[in-house]
Coordinates of C-alpha atoms and ligand atoms in Angstrom, one line a residue:
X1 CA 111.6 94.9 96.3
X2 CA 115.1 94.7 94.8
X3 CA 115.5 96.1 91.0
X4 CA 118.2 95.1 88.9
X5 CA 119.6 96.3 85.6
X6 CA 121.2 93.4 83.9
X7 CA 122.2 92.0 80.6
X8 CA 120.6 88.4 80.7
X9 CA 118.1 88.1 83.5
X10 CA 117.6 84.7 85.8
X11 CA 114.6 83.5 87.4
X12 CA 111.3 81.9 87.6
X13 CA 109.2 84.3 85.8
X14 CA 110.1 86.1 82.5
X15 CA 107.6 88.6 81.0
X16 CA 107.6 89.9 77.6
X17 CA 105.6 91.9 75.5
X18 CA 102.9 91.5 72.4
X19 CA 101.2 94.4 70.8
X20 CA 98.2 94.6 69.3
X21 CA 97.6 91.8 66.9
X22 CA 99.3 89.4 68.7
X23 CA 103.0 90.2 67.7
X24 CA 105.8 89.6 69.9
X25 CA 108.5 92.2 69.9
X26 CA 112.3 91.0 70.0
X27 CA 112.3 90.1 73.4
X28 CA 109.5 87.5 73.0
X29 CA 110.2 86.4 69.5
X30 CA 113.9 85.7 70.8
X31 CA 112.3 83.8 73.4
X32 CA 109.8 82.1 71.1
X33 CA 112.9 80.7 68.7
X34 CA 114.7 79.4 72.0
X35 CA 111.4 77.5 72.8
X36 CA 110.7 76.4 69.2
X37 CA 107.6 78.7 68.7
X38 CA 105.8 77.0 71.8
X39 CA 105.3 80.3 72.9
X40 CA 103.5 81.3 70.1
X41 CA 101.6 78.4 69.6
X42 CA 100.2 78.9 73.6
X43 CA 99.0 82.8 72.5
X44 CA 97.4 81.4 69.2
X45 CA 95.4 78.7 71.6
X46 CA 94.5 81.4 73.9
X47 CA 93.1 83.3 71.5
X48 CA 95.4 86.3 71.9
X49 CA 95.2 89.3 71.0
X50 CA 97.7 91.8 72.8
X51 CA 95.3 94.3 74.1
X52 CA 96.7 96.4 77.2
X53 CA 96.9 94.0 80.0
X54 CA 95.6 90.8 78.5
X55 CA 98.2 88.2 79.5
X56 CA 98.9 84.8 78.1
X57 CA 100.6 82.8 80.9
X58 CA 102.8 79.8 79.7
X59 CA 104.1 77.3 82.4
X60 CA 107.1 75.2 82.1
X61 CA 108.0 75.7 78.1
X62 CA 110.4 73.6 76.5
X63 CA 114.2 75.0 75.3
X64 CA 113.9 78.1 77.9
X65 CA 115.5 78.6 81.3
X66 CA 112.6 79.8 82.5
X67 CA 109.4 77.7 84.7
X68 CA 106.4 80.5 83.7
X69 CA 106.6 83.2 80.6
X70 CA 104.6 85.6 80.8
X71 CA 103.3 87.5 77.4
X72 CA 101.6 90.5 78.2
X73 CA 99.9 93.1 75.4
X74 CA 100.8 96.6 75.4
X75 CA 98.1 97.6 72.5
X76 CA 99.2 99.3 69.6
X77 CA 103.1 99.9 70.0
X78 CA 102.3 103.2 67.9
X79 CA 100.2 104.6 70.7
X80 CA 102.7 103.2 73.3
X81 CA 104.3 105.9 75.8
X82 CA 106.3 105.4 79.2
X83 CA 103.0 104.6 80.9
X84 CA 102.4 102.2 79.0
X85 CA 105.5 100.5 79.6
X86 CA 104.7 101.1 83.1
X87 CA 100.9 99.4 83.0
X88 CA 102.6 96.2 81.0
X89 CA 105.4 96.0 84.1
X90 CA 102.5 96.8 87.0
X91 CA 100.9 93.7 85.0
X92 CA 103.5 91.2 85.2
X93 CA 104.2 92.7 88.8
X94 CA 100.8 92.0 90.2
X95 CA 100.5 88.8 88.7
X96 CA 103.1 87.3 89.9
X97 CA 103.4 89.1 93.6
X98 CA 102.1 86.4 95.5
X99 CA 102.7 83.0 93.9
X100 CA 105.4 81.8 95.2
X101 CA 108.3 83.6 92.7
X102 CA 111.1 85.2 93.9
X103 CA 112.3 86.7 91.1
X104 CA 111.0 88.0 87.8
X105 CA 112.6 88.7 85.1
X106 CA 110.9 91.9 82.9
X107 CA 112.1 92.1 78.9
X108 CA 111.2 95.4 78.2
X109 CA 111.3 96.6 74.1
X110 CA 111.8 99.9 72.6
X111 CA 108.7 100.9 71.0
X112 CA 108.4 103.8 68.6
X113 CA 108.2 106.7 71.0
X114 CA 110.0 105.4 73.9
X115 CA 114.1 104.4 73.7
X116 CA 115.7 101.7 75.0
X117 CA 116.9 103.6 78.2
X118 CA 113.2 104.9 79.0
X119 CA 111.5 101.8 78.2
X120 CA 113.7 100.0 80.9
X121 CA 113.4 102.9 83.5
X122 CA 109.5 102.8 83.3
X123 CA 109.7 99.3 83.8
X124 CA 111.7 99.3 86.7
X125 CA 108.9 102.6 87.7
X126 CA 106.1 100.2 87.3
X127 CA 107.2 97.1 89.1
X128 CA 107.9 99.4 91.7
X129 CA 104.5 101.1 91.9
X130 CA 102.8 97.7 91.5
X131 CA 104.6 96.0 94.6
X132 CA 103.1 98.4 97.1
X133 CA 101.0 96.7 99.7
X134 CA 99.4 98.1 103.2
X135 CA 99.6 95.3 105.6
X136 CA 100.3 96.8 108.3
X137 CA 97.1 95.6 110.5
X138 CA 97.0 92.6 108.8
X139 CA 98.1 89.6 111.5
X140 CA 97.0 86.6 109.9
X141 CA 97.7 86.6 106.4
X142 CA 98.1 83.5 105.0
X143 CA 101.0 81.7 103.0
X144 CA 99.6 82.3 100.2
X145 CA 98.1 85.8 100.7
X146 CA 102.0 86.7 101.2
X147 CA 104.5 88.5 99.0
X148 CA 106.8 86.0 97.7
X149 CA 108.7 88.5 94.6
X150 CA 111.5 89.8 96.4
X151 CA 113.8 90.6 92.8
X152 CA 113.2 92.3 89.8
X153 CA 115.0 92.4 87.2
X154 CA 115.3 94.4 84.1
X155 CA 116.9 92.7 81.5
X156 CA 118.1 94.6 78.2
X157 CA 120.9 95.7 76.3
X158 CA 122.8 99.0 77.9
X159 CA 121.2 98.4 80.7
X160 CA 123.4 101.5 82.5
X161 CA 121.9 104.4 81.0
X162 CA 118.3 102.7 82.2
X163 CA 119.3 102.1 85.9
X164 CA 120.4 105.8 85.8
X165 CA 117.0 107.1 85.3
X166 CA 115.8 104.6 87.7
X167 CA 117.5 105.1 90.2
X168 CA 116.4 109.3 90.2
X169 CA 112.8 107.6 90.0
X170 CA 112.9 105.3 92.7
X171 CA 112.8 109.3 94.9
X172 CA 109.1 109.6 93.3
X173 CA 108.3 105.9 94.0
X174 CA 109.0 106.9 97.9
X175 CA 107.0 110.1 97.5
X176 CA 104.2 107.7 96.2
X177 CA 104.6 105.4 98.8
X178 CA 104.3 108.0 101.7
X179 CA 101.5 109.7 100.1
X180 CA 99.6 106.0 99.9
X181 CA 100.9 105.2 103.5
X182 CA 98.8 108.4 104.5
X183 CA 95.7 108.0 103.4
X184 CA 95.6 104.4 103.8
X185 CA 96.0 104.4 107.6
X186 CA 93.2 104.4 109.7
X187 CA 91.4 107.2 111.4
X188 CA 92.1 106.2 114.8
X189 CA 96.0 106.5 114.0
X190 CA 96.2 109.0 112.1
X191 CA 94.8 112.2 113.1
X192 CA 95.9 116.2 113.2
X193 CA 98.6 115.4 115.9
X194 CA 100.4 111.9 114.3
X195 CA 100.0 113.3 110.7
X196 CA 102.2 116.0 112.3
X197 CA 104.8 113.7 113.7
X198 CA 105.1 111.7 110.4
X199 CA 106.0 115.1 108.6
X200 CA 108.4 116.0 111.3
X201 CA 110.8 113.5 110.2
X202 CA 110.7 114.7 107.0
X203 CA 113.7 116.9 108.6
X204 CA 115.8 113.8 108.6
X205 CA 115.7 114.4 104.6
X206 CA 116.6 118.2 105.2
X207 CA 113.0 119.8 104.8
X208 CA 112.8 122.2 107.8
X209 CA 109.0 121.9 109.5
X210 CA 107.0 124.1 111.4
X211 CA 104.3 123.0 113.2
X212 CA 101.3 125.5 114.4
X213 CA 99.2 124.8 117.2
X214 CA 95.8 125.8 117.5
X215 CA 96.8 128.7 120.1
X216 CA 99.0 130.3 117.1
X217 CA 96.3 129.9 114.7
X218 CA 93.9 131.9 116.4
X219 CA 96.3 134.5 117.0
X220 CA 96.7 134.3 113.6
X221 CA 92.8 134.7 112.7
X222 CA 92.3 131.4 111.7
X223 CA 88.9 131.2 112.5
X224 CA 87.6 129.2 109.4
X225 CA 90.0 126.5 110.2
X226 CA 89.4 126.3 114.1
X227 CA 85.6 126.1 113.6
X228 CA 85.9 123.0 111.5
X229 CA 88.1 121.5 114.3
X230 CA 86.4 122.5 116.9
X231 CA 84.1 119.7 116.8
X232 CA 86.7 117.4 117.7
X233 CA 88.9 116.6 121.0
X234 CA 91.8 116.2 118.2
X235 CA 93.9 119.6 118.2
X236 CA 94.1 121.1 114.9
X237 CA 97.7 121.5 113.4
X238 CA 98.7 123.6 110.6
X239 CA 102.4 122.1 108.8
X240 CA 105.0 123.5 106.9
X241 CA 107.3 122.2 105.0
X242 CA 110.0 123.9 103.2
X243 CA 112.6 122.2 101.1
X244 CA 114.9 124.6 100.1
X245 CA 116.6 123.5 96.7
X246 CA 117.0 126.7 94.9
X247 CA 118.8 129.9 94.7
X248 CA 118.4 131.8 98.1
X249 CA 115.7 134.3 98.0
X250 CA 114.5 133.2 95.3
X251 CA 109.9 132.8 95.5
X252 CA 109.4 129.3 96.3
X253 CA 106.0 127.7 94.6
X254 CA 103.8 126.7 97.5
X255 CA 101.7 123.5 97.5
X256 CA 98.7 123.6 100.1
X257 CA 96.7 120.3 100.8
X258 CA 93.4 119.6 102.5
X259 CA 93.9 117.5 105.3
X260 CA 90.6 116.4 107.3
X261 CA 91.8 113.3 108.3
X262 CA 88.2 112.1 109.4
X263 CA 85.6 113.6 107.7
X264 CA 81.8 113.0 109.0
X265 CA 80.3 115.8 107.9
X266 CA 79.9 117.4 111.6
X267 CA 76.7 118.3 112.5
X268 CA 75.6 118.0 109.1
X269 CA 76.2 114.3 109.3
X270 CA 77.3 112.4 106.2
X271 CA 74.9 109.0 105.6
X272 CA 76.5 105.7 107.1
X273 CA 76.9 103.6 104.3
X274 CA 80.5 104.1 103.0
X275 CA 81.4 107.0 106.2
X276 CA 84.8 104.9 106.6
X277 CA 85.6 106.6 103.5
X278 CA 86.4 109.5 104.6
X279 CA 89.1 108.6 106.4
X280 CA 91.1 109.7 103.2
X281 CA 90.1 113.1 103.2
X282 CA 93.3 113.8 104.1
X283 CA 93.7 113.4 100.2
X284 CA 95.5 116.6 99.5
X285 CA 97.7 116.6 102.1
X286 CA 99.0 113.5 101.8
X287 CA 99.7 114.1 98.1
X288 CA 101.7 117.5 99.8
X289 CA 103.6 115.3 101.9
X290 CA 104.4 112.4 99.2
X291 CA 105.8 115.1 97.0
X292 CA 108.1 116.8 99.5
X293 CA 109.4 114.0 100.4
X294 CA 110.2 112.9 96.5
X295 CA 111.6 116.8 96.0
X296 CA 114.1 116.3 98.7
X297 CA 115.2 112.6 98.0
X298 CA 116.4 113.9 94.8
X299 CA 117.2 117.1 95.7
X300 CA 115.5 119.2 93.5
X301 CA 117.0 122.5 92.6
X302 CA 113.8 124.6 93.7
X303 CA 112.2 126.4 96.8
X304 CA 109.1 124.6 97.2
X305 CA 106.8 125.2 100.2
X306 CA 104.3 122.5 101.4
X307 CA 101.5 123.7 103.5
X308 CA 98.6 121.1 104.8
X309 CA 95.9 122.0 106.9
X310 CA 94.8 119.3 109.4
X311 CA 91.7 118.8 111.4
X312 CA 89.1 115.9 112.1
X313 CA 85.7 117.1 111.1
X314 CA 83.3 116.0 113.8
X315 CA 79.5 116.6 115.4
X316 CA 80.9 117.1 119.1
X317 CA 79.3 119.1 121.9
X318 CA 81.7 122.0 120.7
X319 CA 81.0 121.3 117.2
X320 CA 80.0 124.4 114.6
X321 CA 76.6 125.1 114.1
X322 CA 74.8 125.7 110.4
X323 CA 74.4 129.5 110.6
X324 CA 77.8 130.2 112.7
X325 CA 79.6 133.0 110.7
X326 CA 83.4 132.8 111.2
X327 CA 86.1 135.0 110.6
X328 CA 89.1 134.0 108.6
X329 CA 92.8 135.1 108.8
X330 CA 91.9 137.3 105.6
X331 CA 89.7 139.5 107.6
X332 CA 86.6 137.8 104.9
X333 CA 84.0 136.6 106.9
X334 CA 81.9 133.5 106.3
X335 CA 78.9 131.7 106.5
X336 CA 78.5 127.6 107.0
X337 CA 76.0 127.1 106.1
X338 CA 76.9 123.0 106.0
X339 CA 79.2 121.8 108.3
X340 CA 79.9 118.9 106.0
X341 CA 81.8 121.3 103.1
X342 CA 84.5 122.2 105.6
X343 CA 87.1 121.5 103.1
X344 CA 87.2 124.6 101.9
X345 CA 86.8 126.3 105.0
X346 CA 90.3 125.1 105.7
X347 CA 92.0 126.1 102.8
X348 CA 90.5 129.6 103.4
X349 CA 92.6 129.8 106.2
X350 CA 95.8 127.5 105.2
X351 CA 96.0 129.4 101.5
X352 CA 95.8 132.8 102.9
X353 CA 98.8 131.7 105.7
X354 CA 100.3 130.2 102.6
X355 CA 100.7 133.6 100.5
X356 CA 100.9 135.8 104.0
X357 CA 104.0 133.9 105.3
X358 CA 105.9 132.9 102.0
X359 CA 105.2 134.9 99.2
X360 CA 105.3 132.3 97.0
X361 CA 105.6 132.7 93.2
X362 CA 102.6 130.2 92.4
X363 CA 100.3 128.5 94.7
X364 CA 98.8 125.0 94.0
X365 CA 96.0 123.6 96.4
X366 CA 95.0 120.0 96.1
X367 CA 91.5 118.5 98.0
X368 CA 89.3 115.9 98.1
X369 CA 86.8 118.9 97.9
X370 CA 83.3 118.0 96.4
X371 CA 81.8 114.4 95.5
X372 CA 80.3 116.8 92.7
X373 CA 83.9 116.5 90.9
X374 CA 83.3 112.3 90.8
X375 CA 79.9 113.0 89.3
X376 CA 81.7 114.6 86.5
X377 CA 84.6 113.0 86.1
X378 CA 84.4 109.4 87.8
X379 CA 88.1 108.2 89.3
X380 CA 89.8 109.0 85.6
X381 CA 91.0 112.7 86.0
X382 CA 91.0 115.2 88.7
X383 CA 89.0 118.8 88.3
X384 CA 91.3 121.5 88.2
X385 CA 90.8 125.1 87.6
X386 CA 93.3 127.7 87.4
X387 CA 93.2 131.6 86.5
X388 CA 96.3 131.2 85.0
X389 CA 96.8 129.8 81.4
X390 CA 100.6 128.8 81.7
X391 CA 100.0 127.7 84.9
X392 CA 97.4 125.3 83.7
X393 CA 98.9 123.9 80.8
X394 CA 101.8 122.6 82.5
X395 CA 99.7 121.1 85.1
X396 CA 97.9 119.4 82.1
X397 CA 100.6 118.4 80.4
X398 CA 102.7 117.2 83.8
X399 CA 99.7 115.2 84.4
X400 CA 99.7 113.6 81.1
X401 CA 103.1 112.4 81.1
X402 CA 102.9 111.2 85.3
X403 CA 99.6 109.1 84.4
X404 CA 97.5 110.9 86.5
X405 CA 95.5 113.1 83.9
X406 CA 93.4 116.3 84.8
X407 CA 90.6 117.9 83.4
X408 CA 90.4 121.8 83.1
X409 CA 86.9 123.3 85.0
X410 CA 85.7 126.4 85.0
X411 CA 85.9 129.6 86.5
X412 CA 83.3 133.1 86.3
X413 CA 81.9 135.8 87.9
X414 CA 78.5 133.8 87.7
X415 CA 79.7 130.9 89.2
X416 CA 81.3 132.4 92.2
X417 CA 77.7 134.8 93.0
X418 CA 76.5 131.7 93.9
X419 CA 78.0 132.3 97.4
X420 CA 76.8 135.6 98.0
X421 CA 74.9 135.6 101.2
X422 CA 73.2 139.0 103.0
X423 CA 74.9 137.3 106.1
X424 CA 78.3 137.6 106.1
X425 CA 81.1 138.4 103.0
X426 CA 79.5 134.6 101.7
X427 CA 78.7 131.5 102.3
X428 CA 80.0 128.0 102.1
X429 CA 77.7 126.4 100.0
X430 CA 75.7 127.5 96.7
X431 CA 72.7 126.1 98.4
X432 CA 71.4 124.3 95.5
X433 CA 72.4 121.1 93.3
X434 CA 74.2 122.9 91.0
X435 CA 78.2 122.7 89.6
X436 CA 79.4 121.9 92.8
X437 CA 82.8 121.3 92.1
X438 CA 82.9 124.3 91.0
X439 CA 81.9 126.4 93.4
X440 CA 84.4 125.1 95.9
X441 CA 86.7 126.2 93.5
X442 CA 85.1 130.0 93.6
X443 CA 85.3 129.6 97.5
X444 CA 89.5 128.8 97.3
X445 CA 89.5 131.9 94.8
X446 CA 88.0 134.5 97.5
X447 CA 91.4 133.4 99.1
X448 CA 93.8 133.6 96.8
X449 CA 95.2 137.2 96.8
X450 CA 95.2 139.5 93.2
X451 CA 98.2 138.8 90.6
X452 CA 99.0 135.2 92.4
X453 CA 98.9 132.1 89.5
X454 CA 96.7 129.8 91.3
X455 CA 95.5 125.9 90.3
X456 CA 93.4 124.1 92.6
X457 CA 93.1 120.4 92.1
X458 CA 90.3 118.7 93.5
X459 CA 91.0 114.9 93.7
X460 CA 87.9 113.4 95.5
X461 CA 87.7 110.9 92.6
X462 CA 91.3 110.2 92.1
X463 CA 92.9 109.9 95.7
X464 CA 91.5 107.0 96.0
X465 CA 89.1 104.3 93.8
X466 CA 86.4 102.2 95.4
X467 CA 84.9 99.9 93.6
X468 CA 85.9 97.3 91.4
X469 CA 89.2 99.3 89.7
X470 CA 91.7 97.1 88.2
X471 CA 94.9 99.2 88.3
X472 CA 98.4 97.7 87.6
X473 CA 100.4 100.1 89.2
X474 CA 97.9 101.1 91.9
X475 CA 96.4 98.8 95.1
X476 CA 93.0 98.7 95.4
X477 CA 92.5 101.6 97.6
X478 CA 94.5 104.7 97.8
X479 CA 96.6 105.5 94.7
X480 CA 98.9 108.7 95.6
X481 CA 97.7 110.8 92.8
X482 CA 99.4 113.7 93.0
X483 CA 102.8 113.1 93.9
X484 CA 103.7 112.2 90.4
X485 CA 102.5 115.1 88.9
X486 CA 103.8 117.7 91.0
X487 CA 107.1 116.4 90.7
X488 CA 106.9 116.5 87.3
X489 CA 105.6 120.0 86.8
X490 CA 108.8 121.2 89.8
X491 CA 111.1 119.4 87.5
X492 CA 109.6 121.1 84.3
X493 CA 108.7 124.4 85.3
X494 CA 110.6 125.3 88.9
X495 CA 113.8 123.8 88.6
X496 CA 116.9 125.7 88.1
Ligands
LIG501 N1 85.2 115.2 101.7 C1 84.0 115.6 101.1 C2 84.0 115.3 99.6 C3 84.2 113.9 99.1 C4 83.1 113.2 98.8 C5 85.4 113.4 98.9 C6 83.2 111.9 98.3 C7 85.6 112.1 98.4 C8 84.5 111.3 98.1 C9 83.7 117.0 101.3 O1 84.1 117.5 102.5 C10 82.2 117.2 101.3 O2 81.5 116.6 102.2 N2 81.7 117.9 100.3 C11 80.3 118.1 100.1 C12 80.0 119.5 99.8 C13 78.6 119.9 99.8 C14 78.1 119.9 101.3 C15 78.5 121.3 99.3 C16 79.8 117.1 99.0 O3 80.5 116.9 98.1 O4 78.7 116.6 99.1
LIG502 MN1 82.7 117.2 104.1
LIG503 ZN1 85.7 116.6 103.4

């Protein structure tokens, strides 16, 4: 989709917004006078209010150059932020994707917390994030299933300093895309060895990659990893990425992900209903890869280290046994106890490798971990944990200001006895219903060495949404969480 700053906008859609109430801002009250309060006269009959995302949709008003307008609430403009902005452009984005427009023509106002510059550059963020689409398998789509919006564009006063900012956020947007791309593609196509190859070309953006194959990881010690993938006549791989943005020498951050790119649940099988699912428990690692590819688009001034662990979990002849104890590159030995919580099984191995090889000055793992984490937080806000208080608060706030909002779990000695076992150094599961989100996050900890800041993010609820989720900047499926955030907290926190 084409974005363009301009002055006065052209097309056949405009879209404007109301806040709460019912009020037009200057945009629509500019194009309400043009039209001879027709406009207004179509919200009062529809009963509108200007709640977030309610839409009054005029066709063919008199006195403006315009065939549809398009008044859209943003709530109360004193609570409006960028995302909100955002939401109101996904709106008109969404609406208008497929109906035969070619161009749209977004009004964005200031509102009380957000200038003139930023209000346009979220827009431009939003109808961005709202155009995705994943149609790659889809043959037969009909006329009217099609795309038709091939222009956006942003009208407003100074519309330079806006296009600016977009233009750096168009970087993320790709990040977003790839990360989407990822864990929408099927199992079938993407597995341990493609997943590879698509982070290989990250190299034609200047990341340098390293690819382990499973002979290296067991030299390694990499039992924990192996034993999930040796179910499987997929190879395992291991991938690093390193974008290399900052001062030499100095620590990069490292970002691991959990990449099982089919998960079944091995030989303790997952139910049927809803198995296709897991084909996005890749989750973690695609937000990895999304946000290495948005760091080195716009060339971030930081070291930042991407690590993702891939394997297919499955029950085959080979497969790991409950009861198998396996060693891990940390010399820590465990217990599976259930082959269907391998997810932390290969972030043992990838965090440790992580630390080992790179030294890093934080370390950040993100997963699709525990269905226990959607229990308690449904598809609104990732778990994360940290033992680090700085470290945490900027994730918080990161996420906050990306849209993609966590919730601080916690940690204890209590909670992590719970995977004591007289078997081995522990076990992968608690063995009863109890906070199990949170002991996934104890397991990570055993791997994570003394003195190393350490979040780990599980996003089983946010990576993707099933269900009947409305979100306007968001398809219905995977939604890239992730990328945004860590972006946001390299920019804030890493960036020279
Ligand atoms: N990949 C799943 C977690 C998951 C569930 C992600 C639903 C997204 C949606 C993970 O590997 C898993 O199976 N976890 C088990 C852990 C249990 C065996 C301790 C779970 O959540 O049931
Ligand atoms: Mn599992
Ligand atoms: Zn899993």
């Amino acid at each position: 989709m084409d974005i363009r700053f301009v002055t006065a906008g052209g097309g056949d859609v405009v879209a404007v917004m109301a806040t709460d109430g019912g009020d037009l801002l200057a945009a629509g009250k500019a194009l309400d006078a043009a039209a001879s309060g027709r406009i207004a006269k179509a919200m009062k009959a529809a009963n509108f209010r200007g709640g977030a995302g309610q839409v009054t949709d005029i066709l063919a008003p008199d006195g403006v150059d315009f065939a549809r307008v398009l008044v859209i609430g943003i709530g109360k403009a004193d609570a409006a932020d960028g995302m909100t902005v955002e939401r109101w452009a996904g709106h008109a984005v969404k609406r208008v994707l497929t109906s035969g427009a070619e161009k749209l023509v977004l009004q964005p106002d200031a509102l009380p917390s957000v200038s003139k510059a930023e209000a346009g550059a979220h827009a431009a963020m939003g109808a961005r994030l709202a155009g995705y689409r994943f149609d790659t398998y889809r043959t037969k789509l009909k006329p009217d299933q099609k795309p038709t919006l091939t222009a956006v564009e942003i009208a407003m006063d100074g519309p330079a300093a806006a296009k600016a900012r977009a233009d750096k956020d168009a970087a993320v947007v790709e990040g977003v895309f790839f990360a989407r791309d990822l864990v929408s593609e099927p199992p079938n196509v993407l597995y341990p060895e493609s997943f590879a190859e698509r982070l290989r070309d990250l190299e034609t953006i200047g990341c340098e990659v390293e690819v382990l194959e499973p002979e290296t990881m067991a030299r390694l010690g990499m039992g924990a990893l192996l034993g999930v993938a040796q179910g499987s006549s997929r190879p395992a791989r291991l991938v690093a990425v390193k974008w290399n943005g900052g001062s030499k020498g100095s620590k990069p951050i490292a970002l691991v992900g959990k990449g099982v790119t089919f998960d079944t649940g091995g030989i303790s099988l997952k139910p049927g209903a809803g198995m296709d699912e897991m084909k996005g428990d890749m989750g973690g690692a695609a937000a990895v890869a999304g946000t290495m590819k948005a760091i080195a688009l716009r060339k971030a001034k930081a070291n930042v280290v991407g690590v993702v662990a891939l394997v297919e979990n499955m029950p085959g002849a080979n497969a790991q046994r409950p009861g198998d104890i396996v060693n891990t590159m940390s010399g820590q030995t465990i217990e599976v106890l259930n082959t269907d919580a391998e997810g932390r099984l290969i972030l043992a191995d990838a965090v440790w490798y992580a630390q080992d090889k790179y030294e890093p000055s934080a370390l950040i793992d993100l997963a699709t971990l525990t269905g226990a984490v959607i229990v308690a937080l449904g598809h609104e806000n990732a778990g994360m944990f940290s033992n680090d208080e700085d470290l945490a608060h900027a994730i918080t706030s990161a996420g906050q200001a990306e849209g993609e909002p966590v919730w601080r779990l916690p940690l204890s000695a209590a909670y992590d006895k719970l995977i004591d076992t007289p078997n081995a150094d522990m076990k992968n599961i608690a063995g009863k219903p109890v906070a199990g989100s949170i002991v996934g996050a104890q397991f990570v900890k055993r791997f994570i060495k003394d003195g190393m800041p350490w979040a780990h993010m599980d996003i089983a609820g946010t990576a993707w949404k099933s269900g009947p989720y409305e979100d306007p900047l968001s398809p219905a499926w995977a939604t890239g969480y992730g990328v945004r955030l860590l972006n946001r907290l390299i920019q804030n926190r890493y960036e020279e």
